[in-house]
mmCIF file of C-alpha atoms in Angstrom:
data_model
loop_
_atom_site.group_PDB
_atom_site.id
_atom_site.type_symbol
_atom_site.label_atom_id
_atom_site.label_comp_id
_atom_site.label_asym_id
_atom_site.label_seq_id
_atom_site.Cartn_x
_atom_site.Cartn_y
_atom_site.Cartn_z
ATOM 1 C CA LEU M 1 8.557 47.635 -52.576
ATOM 2 C CA ALA M 2 10.893 44.726 -53.372
ATOM 3 C CA GLN M 3 8.667 42.399 -51.306
ATOM 4 C CA LEU M 4 5.623 43.487 -53.315
ATOM 5 C CA HIS M 5 7.419 42.638 -56.545
ATOM 6 C CA VAL M 6 8.479 39.247 -55.155
ATOM 7 C CA GLY M 7 4.873 38.507 -54.200
ATOM 8 C CA GLN M 8 3.912 39.253 -57.783
ATOM 9 C CA LYS M 9 6.801 37.070 -59.059
ATOM 10 C CA ASN M 10 8.324 40.163 -60.689
ATOM 11 C CA PHE M 11 11.893 39.280 -59.769
ATOM 12 C CA GLU M 12 13.610 41.756 -62.076
ATOM 13 C CA SER M 13 11.782 44.665 -60.441
ATOM 14 C CA ALA M 14 12.513 43.301 -56.977
ATOM 15 C CA ILE M 15 16.211 42.943 -57.791
ATOM 16 C CA GLY M 16 16.214 46.464 -59.241
ATOM 17 C CA ASP M 17 14.589 47.829 -56.084
ATOM 18 C CA LEU M 18 17.177 46.127 -53.897
ATOM 19 C CA LYS M 19 20.087 47.305 -56.064
ATOM 20 C CA LYS M 20 18.846 50.888 -55.661
ATOM 21 C CA LEU M 21 19.492 50.468 -51.935
ATOM 22 C CA GLU M 22 23.176 49.724 -52.458
ATOM 23 C CA GLY M 23 25.233 52.255 -50.566
ATOM 24 C CA THR M 24 22.304 53.464 -48.470
ATOM 25 C CA GLU M 25 21.476 50.382 -46.402
ATOM 26 C CA THR M 26 22.835 49.725 -42.937
ATOM 27 C CA ASN M 27 23.838 46.169 -43.851
ATOM 28 C CA PRO M 28 24.904 45.865 -47.503
ATOM 29 C CA ALA M 29 25.569 42.126 -47.100
ATOM 30 C CA ASP M 30 21.938 41.589 -46.130
ATOM 31 C CA THR M 31 20.792 43.310 -49.324
ATOM 32 C CA ARG M 32 23.199 41.206 -51.403
ATOM 33 C CA MET M 33 21.895 38.061 -49.704
ATOM 34 C CA LYS M 34 18.329 39.031 -50.606
ATOM 35 C CA ILE M 35 19.382 39.649 -54.200
ATOM 36 C CA GLY M 36 21.084 36.245 -54.215
ATOM 37 C CA LEU M 37 17.922 34.613 -52.903
ATOM 38 C CA LEU M 38 15.907 36.239 -55.668
ATOM 39 C CA TYR M 39 18.329 34.901 -58.255
ATOM 40 C CA LEU M 40 18.132 31.477 -56.602
ATOM 41 C CA GLU M 41 14.325 31.584 -56.707
ATOM 42 C CA ARG M 42 14.513 32.596 -60.358
ATOM 43 C CA GLN M 43 16.886 29.670 -61.000
ATOM 44 C CA ASP M 44 19.638 32.033 -62.155
ATOM 45 C CA TYR M 45 22.201 30.025 -60.223
ATOM 46 C CA ASP M 46 25.377 31.639 -61.561
ATOM 47 C CA ARG M 47 24.229 35.089 -60.476
ATOM 48 C CA ALA M 48 22.987 33.727 -57.149
ATOM 49 C CA ALA M 49 26.420 32.207 -56.511
ATOM 50 C CA THR M 50 28.083 35.526 -57.350
ATOM 51 C CA GLU M 51 25.884 37.414 -54.868
ATOM 52 C CA PHE M 52 26.366 34.839 -52.103
ATOM 53 C CA ASN M 53 30.137 34.847 -52.613
ATOM 54 C CA LEU M 54 30.134 38.641 -52.329
ATOM 55 C CA VAL M 55 28.321 38.359 -49.006
ATOM 56 C CA LEU M 56 30.813 35.788 -47.752
ATOM 57 C CA GLY M 57 33.660 38.105 -48.762
ATOM 58 C CA SER M 58 32.563 40.488 -46.012
ATOM 59 C CA GLU M 59 30.860 37.973 -43.690
ATOM 60 C CA PRO M 60 32.772 34.681 -43.911
ATOM 61 C CA ASP M 61 30.952 33.292 -40.863
ATOM 62 C CA ASN M 62 27.471 33.881 -42.279
ATOM 63 C CA TYR M 63 26.404 30.241 -42.146
ATOM 64 C CA ARG M 64 22.995 30.910 -43.605
ATOM 65 C CA VAL M 65 24.705 32.182 -46.757
ATOM 66 C CA HIS M 66 27.025 29.155 -46.794
ATOM 67 C CA TYR M 67 23.856 27.031 -46.788
ATOM 68 C CA TYR M 68 22.320 29.033 -49.641
ATOM 69 C CA LEU M 69 25.562 28.834 -51.597
ATOM 70 C CA GLY M 70 25.673 25.072 -51.048
ATOM 71 C CA THR M 71 22.125 24.857 -52.376
ATOM 72 C CA THR M 72 23.102 26.970 -55.377
ATOM 73 C CA TYR M 73 26.106 24.778 -56.145
ATOM 74 C CA THR M 74 23.889 21.702 -55.827
ATOM 75 C CA GLU M 75 21.596 23.149 -58.474
ATOM 76 C CA LEU M 76 24.615 23.874 -60.675
ATOM 77 C CA ASN M 77 25.728 20.227 -60.275
ATOM 78 C CA GLU M 78 28.945 21.440 -58.671
ATOM 79 C CA THR M 79 28.820 18.767 -56.005
ATOM 80 C CA ASP M 80 32.323 19.249 -54.605
ATOM 81 C CA LYS M 81 31.708 22.973 -54.071
ATOM 82 C CA ALA M 82 28.312 22.253 -52.502
ATOM 83 C CA ILE M 83 29.859 19.752 -50.091
ATOM 84 C CA GLU M 84 32.568 22.261 -49.216
ATOM 85 C CA GLU M 85 29.984 24.933 -48.366
ATOM 86 C CA TYR M 86 27.804 22.592 -46.301
ATOM 87 C CA ASN M 87 30.865 21.396 -44.383
ATOM 88 C CA LYS M 88 31.659 24.977 -43.340
ATOM 89 C CA ILE M 89 28.487 25.092 -41.250
ATOM 90 C CA PRO M 90 29.272 24.295 -37.590
ATOM 91 C CA ASP M 91 26.977 22.271 -35.379
ATOM 92 C CA SER M 92 26.135 25.441 -33.440
ATOM 93 C CA SER M 93 24.420 26.949 -36.498
ATOM 94 C CA ASP M 94 20.654 26.937 -37.013
ATOM 95 C CA HIS M 95 21.380 25.557 -40.486
ATOM 96 C CA TYR M 96 23.461 22.600 -39.300
ATOM 97 C CA VAL M 97 20.795 19.898 -39.498
ATOM 98 C CA GLU M 98 19.635 21.040 -42.930
ATOM 99 C CA SER M 99 23.227 21.122 -44.146
ATOM 100 C CA ARG M 100 23.758 17.545 -42.941
ATOM 101 C CA LEU M 101 20.607 16.455 -44.787
ATOM 102 C CA GLN M 102 21.846 18.106 -47.969
ATOM 103 C CA LEU M 103 25.236 16.437 -47.552
ATOM 104 C CA ALA M 104 23.509 13.087 -47.075
ATOM 105 C CA TYR M 105 21.509 13.672 -50.243
ATOM 106 C CA LEU M 106 24.654 14.475 -52.239
ATOM 107 C CA TYR M 107 26.590 11.525 -50.831
ATOM 108 C CA ASP M 108 23.667 9.160 -51.395
ATOM 109 C CA LYS M 109 23.337 10.361 -54.974
ATOM 110 C CA ALA M 110 27.047 9.586 -55.477
ATOM 111 C CA ASN M 111 26.624 6.108 -53.884
ATOM 112 C CA LYS M 112 28.830 7.173 -50.954
ATOM 113 C CA TYR M 113 26.548 5.500 -48.488
ATOM 114 C CA ASP M 114 28.851 5.566 -45.470
ATOM 115 C CA ASP M 115 29.358 9.319 -45.875
ATOM 116 C CA ALA M 116 25.593 9.776 -46.227
ATOM 117 C CA ILE M 117 24.992 7.783 -43.057
ATOM 118 C CA GLY M 118 27.653 9.830 -41.242
ATOM 119 C CA ALA M 119 25.930 13.081 -42.210
ATOM 120 C CA LEU M 120 22.554 11.689 -41.148
ATOM 121 C CA ASP M 121 23.985 10.494 -37.834
ATOM 122 C CA ASP M 122 25.226 14.048 -37.242
ATOM 123 C CA ALA M 123 21.713 15.365 -37.921
ATOM 124 C CA LEU M 124 20.204 12.770 -35.571
ATOM 125 C CA LYS M 125 22.540 13.901 -32.772
ATOM 126 C CA LYS M 126 20.736 17.241 -32.948
ATOM 127 C CA LYS M 127 17.260 15.766 -33.537
ATOM 128 C CA PRO M 128 17.377 12.248 -32.080
ATOM 129 C CA ASN M 129 13.663 11.517 -32.422
ATOM 130 C CA ASP M 130 13.144 12.921 -35.904
ATOM 131 C CA THR M 131 11.480 10.079 -37.765
ATOM 132 C CA GLU M 132 11.856 11.874 -41.089
ATOM 133 C CA ILE M 133 15.642 11.813 -40.747
ATOM 134 C CA MET M 134 15.438 8.216 -39.523
ATOM 135 C CA GLY M 135 13.435 7.342 -42.613
ATOM 136 C CA PHE M 136 16.203 8.777 -44.786
ATOM 137 C CA VAL M 137 18.689 6.617 -42.843
ATOM 138 C CA VAL M 138 16.539 3.533 -43.487
ATOM 139 C CA GLY M 139 16.536 4.317 -47.202
ATOM 140 C CA VAL M 140 20.322 4.617 -47.320
ATOM 141 C CA TYR M 141 20.764 1.333 -45.455
ATOM 142 C CA GLN M 142 18.381 -0.295 -47.926
ATOM 143 C CA GLU M 143 20.454 0.997 -50.848
ATOM 144 C CA LYS M 144 23.534 -0.298 -49.083
ATOM 145 C CA LYS M 145 21.790 -3.691 -48.719
ATOM 146 C CA ASP M 146 22.244 -3.533 -44.931
ATOM 147 C CA PHE M 147 18.763 -4.769 -44.102
ATOM 148 C CA PRO M 148 19.364 -5.659 -40.424
ATOM 149 C CA THR M 149 20.394 -2.071 -39.656
ATOM 150 C CA ALA M 150 17.473 -0.722 -41.704
ATOM 151 C CA ILE M 151 15.145 -2.948 -39.683
ATOM 152 C CA ASP M 152 16.634 -1.736 -36.372
ATOM 153 C CA MET M 153 16.163 1.898 -37.386
ATOM 154 C CA THR M 154 12.599 1.240 -38.520
ATOM 155 C CA ARG M 155 11.858 -0.360 -35.138
ATOM 156 C CA LYS M 156 13.142 2.822 -33.465
ATOM 157 C CA MET M 157 10.780 4.837 -35.635
ATOM 158 C CA ILE M 158 7.879 2.613 -34.587
ATOM 159 C CA ALA M 159 8.845 3.032 -30.926
ATOM 160 C CA ILE M 160 8.607 6.817 -31.377
ATOM 161 C CA ASP M 161 5.349 6.751 -33.353
ATOM 162 C CA PRO M 162 3.657 3.353 -32.972
ATOM 163 C CA LYS M 163 0.470 4.473 -34.753
ATOM 164 C CA ASN M 164 2.246 5.379 -37.988
ATOM 165 C CA ASP M 165 1.157 2.730 -40.472
ATOM 166 C CA LYS M 166 3.868 3.745 -42.929
ATOM 167 C CA PHE M 167 6.557 2.646 -40.477
ATOM 168 C CA HIS M 168 4.892 -0.732 -39.977
ATOM 169 C CA PHE M 169 4.561 -1.151 -43.743
ATOM 170 C CA THR M 170 8.257 -0.302 -44.176
ATOM 171 C CA LEU M 171 9.202 -2.866 -41.546
ATOM 172 C CA GLY M 172 7.133 -5.516 -43.282
ATOM 173 C CA ALA M 173 8.691 -4.670 -46.645
ATOM 174 C CA LEU M 174 12.184 -4.971 -45.162
ATOM 175 C CA PHE M 175 11.467 -8.537 -44.108
ATOM 176 C CA ASP M 176 10.401 -9.521 -47.644
#
């Protein structure tokens, strides 16, 4: 029933349906996580953070919830808390690459370019041929005014996907 309400964007009813399950479900943390996700979708970030923290109280190694909490803190402009949550996600987690991208975004936004590049390098270790991540790296090097390194990375992107006109355009723009 909660899924039906979510599909209809009736978040209050969906949250109410999930709260009715409290005490009867086999995994209460999973229900709390779903409630937190509904609050996150509804942009009620304080309540989302509360729900995610309750989940982590009983499942401190739930890295998916650490990722969601990091996202919530990002939306609340609590950058230090967001960074802390993303850094709790180990490289063995399915959410590792995404957490590194979020860290890079936060560091880039704070003009901490070396930290952003470090996070992106970590993501590239997991996905070495991901041209989207490489493109983010190029952008950070451009902001850092390190054009030779941006050019080298763009050339790597072209080697992976030589037919992508956007990469060739980027390379040309870097030489201007």
